[in-house]
Amino acid sequence: MRRFVVGRTKSLVNRYQRSRVLSSTPLLLDSPSSMAAPPSSSHPSPPVTLETINPKVLKCEYAVRGVIVTLAERLQHELQANPGSHPFDEILYCNIGNPQSLCQQPITFFREVLALCDHPAILDRSETQGLFSADAIERAWQILDQIPGRATGAYSHSQGIKGLRDTIAAGIEARDDFPADPNDIFLTDGASPAVHMMMQLLIRSEQDGILCPIPQYPLYSASIALHGGTLVPYYLDEATGWGLEISELKEQLEAAKSKGITVRALVVINPGNPTGQVLSEDNQREIVEFCKKEGLVLLADEVYQENVYVPDKKFHSFKKISRSMGYGGDDISLVSFQSVSKGYYGECGKRGGYMEVTGFSADIREQIYKVASVNLCSNISGQILASLVMNPPKVGDESYESYAAEKDGILSSLAKRAKTLEEAFNHLEGVTCNKAEGAMYLFPRIHLPQKAIKAAEATNTAPDAFYAHRLLHATGIVVVPGSGFGQVLGTWHFRCTILPQEDKIPAIVSRLMDFHKGFMDEFRD
Amino acid sequence: MSPKGLDYETLNENVKKVQYAVRGELYLRASELQKEGKKIIFTNVGNPHALGQKPLTFPRQVVALCQAPFLLDDPNVGLIFPADAIARAKHYLTLTTGGLGAYSDSRGLPGVRKEVAEFIERRDGYPSDPELIFLTDGASKGVMQILNTIIRGERDGILVPVPQYPLYSATISLFGGSLVPYYLEETANWGLDVNNLRQSVAQARSRGITVRAMVIINPGNPTGQCLSEANLKEILRFCYHENLVLLGDEVYQQNIYQDERPFLSARKVMLDMGPPISRELQLVSFHTVSKGYWGECGQRGGYFEMTNIPPQTVDEIYKVASISLSPNVPGQIFLGLMVNPPKPGDISYLKFVTESKGILESLRRRAQIMTDGFNSCRNVVCNFTEGAMYSFPQIRLPPKAMEAARRAGKVPDVFYCLKLLEATGISTVPGSGFGQKEGVFHLRTTILPAEEDMPAIMASFKKFNDEFMEQYEDHRGYSRM
């Protein structure tokens, strides 16, 4: 996995130059020259500076909130301080899958239940019935009865409240038609901490490798770097709609082995991020066979399971696929991740999620529990939300119709925006964009003219970052350069979310087209 | 059976080394017994709401309104929510971009961080920079982030008090560092002697360890002692001369049960000392909504404040925080409310103060009840709980009890605590989970059971203990196990 150090260095220089109120000290040197009295021994310790911090921290990167976002925030401040100082009225953050920050509304029923669980004292008041729907009140009671003492402010069981795990397991079973065990579920503050936990368990040293798709969501590359492992890339095929070829998996596995890497696990993101493809069932079966044969843990990131926009594809969980192949816990080790941040609920700020862990021995399960217990538990409100997501209102419930309308409204709008933006990108000169079958992103490829590439090199910037910076300065639109996700050498992309509200899309499209035309006019070979 | 990708042999060794007794053997046994129908009193973790402490009303009102903003448009909302809660909810919502459901800044909402900075300034008398305050999903996550930044490998040592809260030992194991213990003096009310510190550091260095940081827990956990200003100054000078980052775990700063040593933040004392220490000593201070009189453990709200950490290091810490995107927003609002509670004149002020004082005064009484209760037991000596939420009595186990423990394959304090659990349902954490001097045994219990239940709990403990001691001090004996 290549790193574009260039952009990073620039950001460090920029940040260092920003004034900081209290850190008036210059960068501390390794030897404490300004001590008033001699140390108690002859070997004073170095203070915490860039030179002495954990090198794995230095190594890891996360472009989603990287350089370009810092730049965008600066421009935003400039706009606020000085309206009209830029050729746009507002910054449009299309860098991050954060729907509610772009005006997507939360699901009313979920928020009703959460509010009642936050403040159960009002459940006894008659006025509450005038403010909340009856089934939300009922659900809140049900949930509170599953919490010892109805204490939503208490640490729960380290895997999460048992009753909520029961609900989630039932939801998984209803989704897949195969049983799920609540004891296999670990509720976490979002899916990301669960991913970190698994990397922690799997990675012993940099001899341990994790197969990751390229392009990938950079949580994986960052987590692997933080835990001192090696990322083993497998390339998705842009020409076939970001297809996953088993032959590619095999080749990369062998290449890694020949370099002395022990490959421990395979990460699959389905639907994909940033690529949006939804795997076919055949493909999924091949992947399961591959993991089983090679003894790899399958890490299935399924956080976008509710975001599928094309009629010819459906989400199937890897658990369902494995079980339908007749494979149980003895055959395959599988960790499936889900989150409350995506789907149609988009509750990023709540930090709710879980991993379902199957096919591991009892002593590994104990170790996972032990690591989870050090942090005591995940936030209770997020746990409750995860159970609501996996067990939403059903036909016949009082809130069902409004819930279904909200859900369908959001999903159909997402599908529409995915299509509109994809078409817009495909209309740009030298740009090709695969369809977003699912998830929340488009990942267009820009065939940059040589002149542009040279101009980028002259400013010590990667070409896709150069394009993205220019786009930001001209339009206020924030996208993430493709290098943040990984791409085939010599190709350039950027990731743009499909999340701005529908009424903003036409303006985005026209500004984008104007900018791109201007850019190509400037740099066309 | 296919080869397993992850089995015990191929597990990360650091994970195997991790121990966290607070939810370890005793807790698991207690949970088993509970499932079998036995009444268990869980005093293993500082989890006030689980033992009947009620949440404060005002923050719950505010957060509920933030969760369901459509309530704010309802004309009837004023029937069950006071006007100041409504106003505060609206205020917090304006601080977000998109309400509770959007990722915030990875450091936390700027508006809340500003509230935290203002709180710190009011508390200490010195300004604080919101840019150097990072909100986290509980203080534990913040501790882990900072330790992960410091620890490069097993040659890096972190000074940790013994006894300590095992988050520190567990995290150091997880990240492959070395724990450098410094012993607190039980006979001096768990006081800290700088000579112990010097000795620990010298020993570590002679083993090739580079000591990087020092942890202080003030008020202490499990020991409860509150550091004096003199002690804090000694510690600060020591860290300055040795170039150690001071990690100040101050999560119990609201839990003070004596008047001789009120809480003083490490930062205040450091800034009082003036340059060069005030400008050069590297300090990270931690706080949370889980303790104090709030006890909102389940919200996972906390922060750390950095002082004299170089900007580039702050940037790296930010980078790692950004990978997890943001701390949970409701927890951030709880934190904002904690540092910026209702003021005199606010509609909810009286109720808020009544609730808060009620809790704190009761905790103070319970600290005394427990200390006295333990001290009335045979072979039990207990320092007074000056602060925090725990009692850490020393149990002087007779040789026959130690022998019985050995035969049962258990560490002596684990043996005692298991017997205590089985006899009385009281679930504690053996002192070995926190560290103690060789051959000295303790257990940690919380002071959190309801005040009205305390006499019965202490009586139950005394009965068990005195019978246990009777049994194992029996010279004719043939100890019944």
PDB file of N, CA, C and O in Angstrom, chain A residues 459-520:
ATOM      1  N   THR A 459       4.041  21.026  -7.351  1.00  0.00           N
ATOM      2  CA  THR A 459       3.641  21.510  -6.020  1.00  0.00           C
ATOM      3  C   THR A 459       3.770  20.416  -4.971  1.00  0.00           C
ATOM      4  O   THR A 459       3.219  20.525  -3.875  1.00  0.00           O
ATOM      5  N   ASN A 460       4.460  19.341  -5.336  1.00  0.00           N
ATOM      6  CA  ASN A 460       4.678  18.253  -4.374  1.00  0.00           C
ATOM      7  C   ASN A 460       3.369  17.637  -3.869  1.00  0.00           C
ATOM      8  O   ASN A 460       3.239  17.297  -2.698  1.00  0.00           O
ATOM      9  N   THR A 461       2.390  17.558  -4.743  1.00  0.00           N
ATOM     10  CA  THR A 461       1.088  16.988  -4.383  1.00  0.00           C
ATOM     11  C   THR A 461       0.794  15.810  -5.300  1.00  0.00           C
ATOM     12  O   THR A 461       1.162  15.837  -6.470  1.00  0.00           O
ATOM     13  N   ALA A 462       0.110  14.808  -4.785  1.00  0.00           N
ATOM     14  CA  ALA A 462      -0.333  13.716  -5.636  1.00  0.00           C
ATOM     15  C   ALA A 462      -1.355  14.274  -6.614  1.00  0.00           C
ATOM     16  O   ALA A 462      -2.158  15.151  -6.247  1.00  0.00           O
ATOM     17  N   PRO A 463      -1.370  13.789  -7.860  1.00  0.00           N
ATOM     18  CA  PRO A 463      -2.284  14.337  -8.873  1.00  0.00           C
ATOM     19  C   PRO A 463      -3.755  14.353  -8.456  1.00  0.00           C
ATOM     20  O   PRO A 463      -4.461  15.328  -8.731  1.00  0.00           O
ATOM     21  N   ASP A 464      -4.228  13.279  -7.789  1.00  0.00           N
ATOM     22  CA  ASP A 464      -5.646  13.295  -7.411  1.00  0.00           C
ATOM     23  C   ASP A 464      -5.912  14.300  -6.288  1.00  0.00           C
ATOM     24  O   ASP A 464      -6.963  14.941  -6.253  1.00  0.00           O
ATOM     25  N   ALA A 465      -4.937  14.479  -5.416  1.00  0.00           N
ATOM     26  CA  ALA A 465      -5.079  15.490  -4.374  1.00  0.00           C
ATOM     27  C   ALA A 465      -5.064  16.885  -4.989  1.00  0.00           C
ATOM     28  O   ALA A 465      -5.821  17.773  -4.585  1.00  0.00           O
ATOM     29  N   PHE A 466      -4.208  17.069  -5.994  1.00  0.00           N
ATOM     30  CA  PHE A 466      -4.129  18.340  -6.719  1.00  0.00           C
ATOM     31  C   PHE A 466      -5.502  18.686  -7.291  1.00  0.00           C
ATOM     32  O   PHE A 466      -5.995  19.806  -7.137  1.00  0.00           O
ATOM     33  N   TYR A 467      -6.105  17.704  -7.957  1.00  0.00           N
ATOM     34  CA  TYR A 467      -7.444  17.912  -8.534  1.00  0.00           C
ATOM     35  C   TYR A 467      -8.461  18.236  -7.441  1.00  0.00           C
ATOM     36  O   TYR A 467      -9.246  19.179  -7.558  1.00  0.00           O
ATOM     37  N   ALA A 468      -8.405  17.474  -6.362  1.00  0.00           N
ATOM     38  CA  ALA A 468      -9.373  17.665  -5.280  1.00  0.00           C
ATOM     39  C   ALA A 468      -9.217  19.045  -4.621  1.00  0.00           C
ATOM     40  O   ALA A 468     -10.211  19.689  -4.272  1.00  0.00           O
ATOM     41  N   HIS A 469      -7.963  19.493  -4.466  1.00  0.00           N
ATOM     42  CA  HIS A 469      -7.737  20.817  -3.883  1.00  0.00           C
ATOM     43  C   HIS A 469      -8.285  21.901  -4.791  1.00  0.00           C
ATOM     44  O   HIS A 469      -8.920  22.859  -4.325  1.00  0.00           O
ATOM     45  N   ARG A 470      -8.027  21.757  -6.080  1.00  0.00           N
ATOM     46  CA  ARG A 470      -8.536  22.736  -7.049  1.00  0.00           C
ATOM     47  C   ARG A 470     -10.065  22.768  -7.016  1.00  0.00           C
ATOM     48  O   ARG A 470     -10.681  23.836  -7.041  1.00  0.00           O
ATOM     49  N   LEU A 471     -10.653  21.582  -6.958  1.00  0.00           N
ATOM     50  CA  LEU A 471     -12.114  21.465  -6.901  1.00  0.00           C
ATOM     51  C   LEU A 471     -12.639  22.196  -5.662  1.00  0.00           C
ATOM     52  O   LEU A 471     -13.607  22.960  -5.731  1.00  0.00           O
ATOM     53  N   LEU A 472     -11.986  21.988  -4.537  1.00  0.00           N
ATOM     54  CA  LEU A 472     -12.397  22.631  -3.288  1.00  0.00           C
ATOM     55  C   LEU A 472     -12.315  24.147  -3.399  1.00  0.00           C
ATOM     56  O   LEU A 472     -13.277  24.860  -3.093  1.00  0.00           O
ATOM     57  N   HIS A 473     -11.205  24.629  -3.874  1.00  0.00           N
ATOM     58  CA  HIS A 473     -11.009  26.072  -3.963  1.00  0.00           C
ATOM     59  C   HIS A 473     -11.985  26.738  -4.928  1.00  0.00           C
ATOM     60  O   HIS A 473     -12.383  27.876  -4.714  1.00  0.00           O
ATOM     61  N   ALA A 474     -12.368  26.002  -5.958  1.00  0.00           N
ATOM     62  CA  ALA A 474     -13.258  26.592  -6.966  1.00  0.00           C
ATOM     63  C   ALA A 474     -14.732  26.459  -6.606  1.00  0.00           C
ATOM     64  O   ALA A 474     -15.546  27.313  -6.960  1.00  0.00           O
ATOM     65  N   THR A 475     -15.090  25.386  -5.908  1.00  0.00           N
ATOM     66  CA  THR A 475     -16.524  25.097  -5.724  1.00  0.00           C
ATOM     67  C   THR A 475     -16.957  24.922  -4.277  1.00  0.00           C
ATOM     68  O   THR A 475     -18.150  24.870  -3.995  1.00  0.00           O
ATOM     69  N   GLY A 476     -16.003  24.747  -3.367  1.00  0.00           N
ATOM     70  CA  GLY A 476     -16.366  24.465  -1.978  1.00  0.00           C
ATOM     71  C   GLY A 476     -16.739  23.009  -1.734  1.00  0.00           C
ATOM     72  O   GLY A 476     -17.125  22.648  -0.627  1.00  0.00           O
ATOM     73  N   ILE A 477     -16.637  22.179  -2.773  1.00  0.00           N
ATOM     74  CA  ILE A 477     -16.995  20.754  -2.615  1.00  0.00           C
ATOM     75  C   ILE A 477     -15.773  19.987  -2.097  1.00  0.00           C
ATOM     76  O   ILE A 477     -14.685  20.090  -2.667  1.00  0.00           O
ATOM     77  N   VAL A 478     -15.967  19.230  -1.024  1.00  0.00           N
ATOM     78  CA  VAL A 478     -14.873  18.472  -0.412  1.00  0.00           C
ATOM     79  C   VAL A 478     -15.012  17.001  -0.765  1.00  0.00           C
ATOM     80  O   VAL A 478     -16.018  16.360  -0.420  1.00  0.00           O
ATOM     81  N   VAL A 479     -14.026  16.486  -1.466  1.00  0.00           N
ATOM     82  CA  VAL A 479     -13.992  15.049  -1.768  1.00  0.00           C
ATOM     83  C   VAL A 479     -12.668  14.506  -1.232  1.00  0.00           C
ATOM     84  O   VAL A 479     -11.786  15.274  -0.853  1.00  0.00           O
ATOM     85  N   VAL A 480     -12.526  13.205  -1.193  1.00  0.00           N
ATOM     86  CA  VAL A 480     -11.281  12.612  -0.702  1.00  0.00           C
ATOM     87  C   VAL A 480     -10.507  12.016  -1.870  1.00  0.00           C
ATOM     88  O   VAL A 480     -11.045  11.206  -2.628  1.00  0.00           O
ATOM     89  N   PRO A 481      -9.247  12.409  -2.054  1.00  0.00           N
ATOM     90  CA  PRO A 481      -8.449  11.860  -3.151  1.00  0.00           C
ATOM     91  C   PRO A 481      -8.371  10.337  -3.060  1.00  0.00           C
ATOM     92  O   PRO A 481      -8.301   9.779  -1.960  1.00  0.00           O
ATOM     93  N   GLY A 482      -8.369   9.703  -4.206  1.00  0.00           N
ATOM     94  CA  GLY A 482      -8.364   8.239  -4.278  1.00  0.00           C
ATOM     95  C   GLY A 482      -7.197   7.593  -3.578  1.00  0.00           C
ATOM     96  O   GLY A 482      -7.288   6.450  -3.121  1.00  0.00           O
ATOM     97  N   SER A 483      -6.074   8.316  -3.498  1.00  0.00           N
ATOM     98  CA  SER A 483      -4.901   7.742  -2.835  1.00  0.00           C
ATOM     99  C   SER A 483      -5.201   7.425  -1.378  1.00  0.00           C
ATOM    100  O   SER A 483      -4.536   6.584  -0.777  1.00  0.00           O
ATOM    101  N   GLY A 484      -6.212   8.045  -0.812  1.00  0.00           N
ATOM    102  CA  GLY A 484      -6.605   7.740   0.568  1.00  0.00           C
ATOM    103  C   GLY A 484      -7.197   6.358   0.717  1.00  0.00           C
ATOM    104  O   GLY A 484      -7.303   5.836   1.824  1.00  0.00           O
ATOM    105  N   PHE A 485      -7.592   5.759  -0.407  1.00  0.00           N
ATOM    106  CA  PHE A 485      -8.263   4.453  -0.367  1.00  0.00           C
ATOM    107  C   PHE A 485      -7.429   3.373  -1.029  1.00  0.00           C
ATOM    108  O   PHE A 485      -7.675   2.190  -0.858  1.00  0.00           O
ATOM    109  N   GLY A 486      -6.443   3.832  -1.804  1.00  0.00           N
ATOM    110  CA  GLY A 486      -5.655   2.879  -2.587  1.00  0.00           C
ATOM    111  C   GLY A 486      -6.242   2.752  -3.973  1.00  0.00           C
ATOM    112  O   GLY A 486      -7.448   2.813  -4.173  1.00  0.00           O
ATOM    113  N   GLN A 487      -5.385   2.648  -4.964  1.00  0.00           N
ATOM    114  CA  GLN A 487      -5.822   2.502  -6.360  1.00  0.00           C
ATOM    115  C   GLN A 487      -4.656   1.912  -7.142  1.00  0.00           C
ATOM    116  O   GLN A 487      -3.514   1.953  -6.676  1.00  0.00           O
ATOM    117  N   VAL A 488      -4.972   1.362  -8.305  1.00  0.00           N
ATOM    118  CA  VAL A 488      -3.925   0.802  -9.144  1.00  0.00           C
ATOM    119  C   VAL A 488      -2.943   1.916  -9.519  1.00  0.00           C
ATOM    120  O   VAL A 488      -3.349   3.034  -9.820  1.00  0.00           O
ATOM    121  N   LEU A 489      -1.651   1.596  -9.453  1.00  0.00           N
ATOM    122  CA  LEU A 489      -0.609   2.574  -9.751  1.00  0.00           C
ATOM    123  C   LEU A 489      -0.888   3.282 -11.065  1.00  0.00           C
ATOM    124  O   LEU A 489      -1.194   2.656 -12.077  1.00  0.00           O
ATOM    125  N   GLY A 490      -0.799   4.605 -11.023  1.00  0.00           N
ATOM    126  CA  GLY A 490      -0.988   5.372 -12.250  1.00  0.00           C
ATOM    127  C   GLY A 490      -2.435   5.718 -12.560  1.00  0.00           C
ATOM    128  O   GLY A 490      -2.716   6.408 -13.530  1.00  0.00           O
ATOM    129  N   THR A 491      -3.358   5.246 -11.725  1.00  0.00           N
ATOM    130  CA  THR A 491      -4.748   5.661 -11.917  1.00  0.00           C
ATOM    131  C   THR A 491      -5.103   6.626 -10.798  1.00  0.00           C
ATOM    132  O   THR A 491      -4.516   6.588  -9.720  1.00  0.00           O
ATOM    133  N   TRP A 492      -6.071   7.522 -11.126  1.00  0.00           N
ATOM    134  CA  TRP A 492      -6.459   8.542 -10.145  1.00  0.00           C
ATOM    135  C   TRP A 492      -7.959   8.534  -9.955  1.00  0.00           C
ATOM    136  O   TRP A 492      -8.717   8.400 -10.912  1.00  0.00           O
ATOM    137  N   HIS A 493      -8.365   8.672  -8.721  1.00  0.00           N
ATOM    138  CA  HIS A 493      -9.788   8.699  -8.401  1.00  0.00           C
ATOM    139  C   HIS A 493     -10.046   9.728  -7.306  1.00  0.00           C
ATOM    140  O   HIS A 493      -9.115  10.287  -6.724  1.00  0.00           O
ATOM    141  N   PHE A 494     -11.296   9.939  -7.014  1.00  0.00           N
ATOM    142  CA  PHE A 494     -11.658  10.586  -5.757  1.00  0.00           C
ATOM    143  C   PHE A 494     -12.966   9.977  -5.285  1.00  0.00           C
ATOM    144  O   PHE A 494     -13.727   9.414  -6.078  1.00  0.00           O
ATOM    145  N   ARG A 495     -13.196  10.060  -3.975  1.00  0.00           N
ATOM    146  CA  ARG A 495     -14.454   9.542  -3.427  1.00  0.00           C
ATOM    147  C   ARG A 495     -15.338  10.724  -3.059  1.00  0.00           C
ATOM    148  O   ARG A 495     -14.900  11.659  -2.383  1.00  0.00           O
ATOM    149  N   CYS A 496     -16.563  10.627  -3.529  1.00  0.00           N
ATOM    150  CA  CYS A 496     -17.545  11.675  -3.255  1.00  0.00           C
ATOM    151  C   CYS A 496     -18.786  11.002  -2.694  1.00  0.00           C
ATOM    152  O   CYS A 496     -19.232   9.982  -3.235  1.00  0.00           O
ATOM    153  N   THR A 497     -19.343  11.522  -1.642  1.00  0.00           N
ATOM    154  CA  THR A 497     -20.557  10.900  -1.109  1.00  0.00           C
ATOM    155  C   THR A 497     -21.768  11.311  -1.953  1.00  0.00           C
ATOM    156  O   THR A 497     -21.726  12.294  -2.684  1.00  0.00           O
ATOM    157  N   ILE A 498     -22.849  10.536  -1.810  1.00  0.00           N
ATOM    158  CA  ILE A 498     -24.096  10.848  -2.511  1.00  0.00           C
ATOM    159  C   ILE A 498     -25.070  11.517  -1.540  1.00  0.00           C
ATOM    160  O   ILE A 498     -26.269  11.523  -1.747  1.00  0.00           O
ATOM    161  N   LEU A 499     -24.517  12.084  -0.459  1.00  0.00           N
ATOM    162  CA  LEU A 499     -25.366  12.505   0.652  1.00  0.00           C
ATOM    163  C   LEU A 499     -25.960  13.919   0.661  1.00  0.00           C
ATOM    164  O   LEU A 499     -26.915  14.145   1.386  1.00  0.00           O
ATOM    165  N   PRO A 500     -25.397  14.885  -0.095  1.00  0.00           N
ATOM    166  CA  PRO A 500     -26.079  16.189  -0.045  1.00  0.00           C
ATOM    167  C   PRO A 500     -27.542  16.028  -0.440  1.00  0.00           C
ATOM    168  O   PRO A 500     -27.874  15.170  -1.265  1.00  0.00           O
ATOM    169  N   GLN A 501     -28.416  16.812   0.159  1.00  0.00           N
ATOM    170  CA  GLN A 501     -29.853  16.680  -0.105  1.00  0.00           C
ATOM    171  C   GLN A 501     -30.152  16.914  -1.581  1.00  0.00           C
ATOM    172  O   GLN A 501     -29.429  17.644  -2.265  1.00  0.00           O
ATOM    173  N   GLU A 502     -31.247  16.301  -2.022  1.00  0.00           N
ATOM    174  CA  GLU A 502     -31.612  16.352  -3.441  1.00  0.00           C
ATOM    175  C   GLU A 502     -31.642  17.762  -4.009  1.00  0.00           C
ATOM    176  O   GLU A 502     -31.204  17.989  -5.138  1.00  0.00           O
ATOM    177  N   ASP A 503     -32.131  18.721  -3.230  1.00  0.00           N
ATOM    178  CA  ASP A 503     -32.255  20.063  -3.781  1.00  0.00           C
ATOM    179  C   ASP A 503     -30.906  20.738  -4.013  1.00  0.00           C
ATOM    180  O   ASP A 503     -30.815  21.719  -4.743  1.00  0.00           O
ATOM    181  N   LYS A 504     -29.851  20.175  -3.386  1.00  0.00           N
ATOM    182  CA  LYS A 504     -28.526  20.766  -3.594  1.00  0.00           C
ATOM    183  C   LYS A 504     -27.825  20.135  -4.802  1.00  0.00           C
ATOM    184  O   LYS A 504     -26.840  20.671  -5.305  1.00  0.00           O
ATOM    185  N   ILE A 505     -28.324  18.995  -5.229  1.00  0.00           N
ATOM    186  CA  ILE A 505     -27.600  18.235  -6.259  1.00  0.00           C
ATOM    187  C   ILE A 505     -27.439  18.998  -7.583  1.00  0.00           C
ATOM    188  O   ILE A 505     -26.335  19.026  -8.134  1.00  0.00           O
ATOM    189  N   PRO A 506     -28.489  19.633  -8.101  1.00  0.00           N
ATOM    190  CA  PRO A 506     -28.299  20.341  -9.383  1.00  0.00           C
ATOM    191  C   PRO A 506     -27.181  21.382  -9.317  1.00  0.00           C
ATOM    192  O   PRO A 506     -26.342  21.458 -10.229  1.00  0.00           O
ATOM    193  N   ALA A 507     -27.119  22.142  -8.225  1.00  0.00           N
ATOM    194  CA  ALA A 507     -26.061  23.148  -8.096  1.00  0.00           C
ATOM    195  C   ALA A 507     -24.696  22.481  -8.035  1.00  0.00           C
ATOM    196  O   ALA A 507     -23.727  22.968  -8.634  1.00  0.00           O
ATOM    197  N   ILE A 508     -24.617  21.374  -7.305  1.00  0.00           N
ATOM    198  CA  ILE A 508     -23.350  20.643  -7.216  1.00  0.00           C
ATOM    199  C   ILE A 508     -22.912  20.203  -8.599  1.00  0.00           C
ATOM    200  O   ILE A 508     -21.757  20.385  -9.003  1.00  0.00           O
ATOM    201  N   VAL A 509     -23.863  19.617  -9.319  1.00  0.00           N
ATOM    202  CA  VAL A 509     -23.532  19.106 -10.648  1.00  0.00           C
ATOM    203  C   VAL A 509     -23.053  20.231 -11.564  1.00  0.00           C
ATOM    204  O   VAL A 509     -22.033  20.099 -12.249  1.00  0.00           O
ATOM    205  N   SER A 510     -23.761  21.343 -11.538  1.00  0.00           N
ATOM    206  CA  SER A 510     -23.352  22.409 -12.477  1.00  0.00           C
ATOM    207  C   SER A 510     -22.010  23.019 -12.074  1.00  0.00           C
ATOM    208  O   SER A 510     -21.166  23.294 -12.932  1.00  0.00           O
ATOM    209  N   ARG A 511     -21.798  23.197 -10.774  1.00  0.00           N
ATOM    210  CA  ARG A 511     -20.505  23.746 -10.347  1.00  0.00           C
ATOM    211  C   ARG A 511     -19.375  22.788 -10.703  1.00  0.00           C
ATOM    212  O   ARG A 511     -18.278  23.201 -11.112  1.00  0.00           O
ATOM    213  N   LEU A 512     -19.651  21.526 -10.509  1.00  0.00           N
ATOM    214  CA  LEU A 512     -18.660  20.490 -10.817  1.00  0.00           C
ATOM    215  C   LEU A 512     -18.305  20.541 -12.305  1.00  0.00           C
ATOM    216  O   LEU A 512     -17.130  20.523 -12.691  1.00  0.00           O
ATOM    217  N   MET A 513     -19.349  20.618 -13.132  1.00  0.00           N
ATOM    218  CA  MET A 513     -19.111  20.612 -14.579  1.00  0.00           C
ATOM    219  C   MET A 513     -18.336  21.844 -15.009  1.00  0.00           C
ATOM    220  O   MET A 513     -17.388  21.741 -15.802  1.00  0.00           O
ATOM    221  N   ASP A 514     -18.705  22.986 -14.437  1.00  0.00           N
ATOM    222  CA  ASP A 514     -17.978  24.218 -14.778  1.00  0.00           C
ATOM    223  C   ASP A 514     -16.521  24.111 -14.357  1.00  0.00           C
ATOM    224  O   ASP A 514     -15.611  24.444 -15.117  1.00  0.00           O
ATOM    225  N   PHE A 515     -16.319  23.652 -13.151  1.00  0.00           N
ATOM    226  CA  PHE A 515     -14.954  23.532 -12.662  1.00  0.00           C
ATOM    227  C   PHE A 515     -14.149  22.599 -13.561  1.00  0.00           C
ATOM    228  O   PHE A 515     -13.027  22.913 -13.981  1.00  0.00           O
ATOM    229  N   HIS A 516     -14.718  21.442 -13.835  1.00  0.00           N
ATOM    230  CA  HIS A 516     -13.982  20.425 -14.589  1.00  0.00           C
ATOM    231  C   HIS A 516     -13.621  20.912 -15.983  1.00  0.00           C
ATOM    232  O   HIS A 516     -12.495  20.699 -16.464  1.00  0.00           O
ATOM    233  N   LYS A 517     -14.572  21.616 -16.593  1.00  0.00           N
ATOM    234  CA  LYS A 517     -14.301  22.159 -17.928  1.00  0.00           C
ATOM    235  C   LYS A 517     -13.121  23.119 -17.851  1.00  0.00           C
ATOM    236  O   LYS A 517     -12.177  23.053 -18.641  1.00  0.00           O
ATOM    237  N   GLY A 518     -13.182  23.999 -16.856  1.00  0.00           N
ATOM    238  CA  GLY A 518     -12.102  24.962 -16.670  1.00  0.00           C
ATOM    239  C   GLY A 518     -10.770  24.272 -16.414  1.00  0.00           C
ATOM    240  O   GLY A 518      -9.729  24.658 -16.965  1.00  0.00           O
ATOM    241  N   PHE A 519     -10.806  23.243 -15.604  1.00  0.00           N
ATOM    242  CA  PHE A 519      -9.589  22.488 -15.278  1.00  0.00           C
ATOM    243  C   PHE A 519      -9.005  21.857 -16.533  1.00  0.00           C
ATOM    244  O   PHE A 519      -7.797  21.971 -16.801  1.00  0.00           O
ATOM    245  N   MET A 520      -9.871  21.215 -17.315  1.00  0.00           N
ATOM    246  CA  MET A 520      -9.400  20.559 -18.534  1.00  0.00           C
ATOM    247  C   MET A 520      -8.914  21.575 -19.557  1.00  0.00           C
ATOM    248  O   MET A 520      -7.904  21.357 -20.231  1.00  0.00           O
TER     249      MET A 520
END
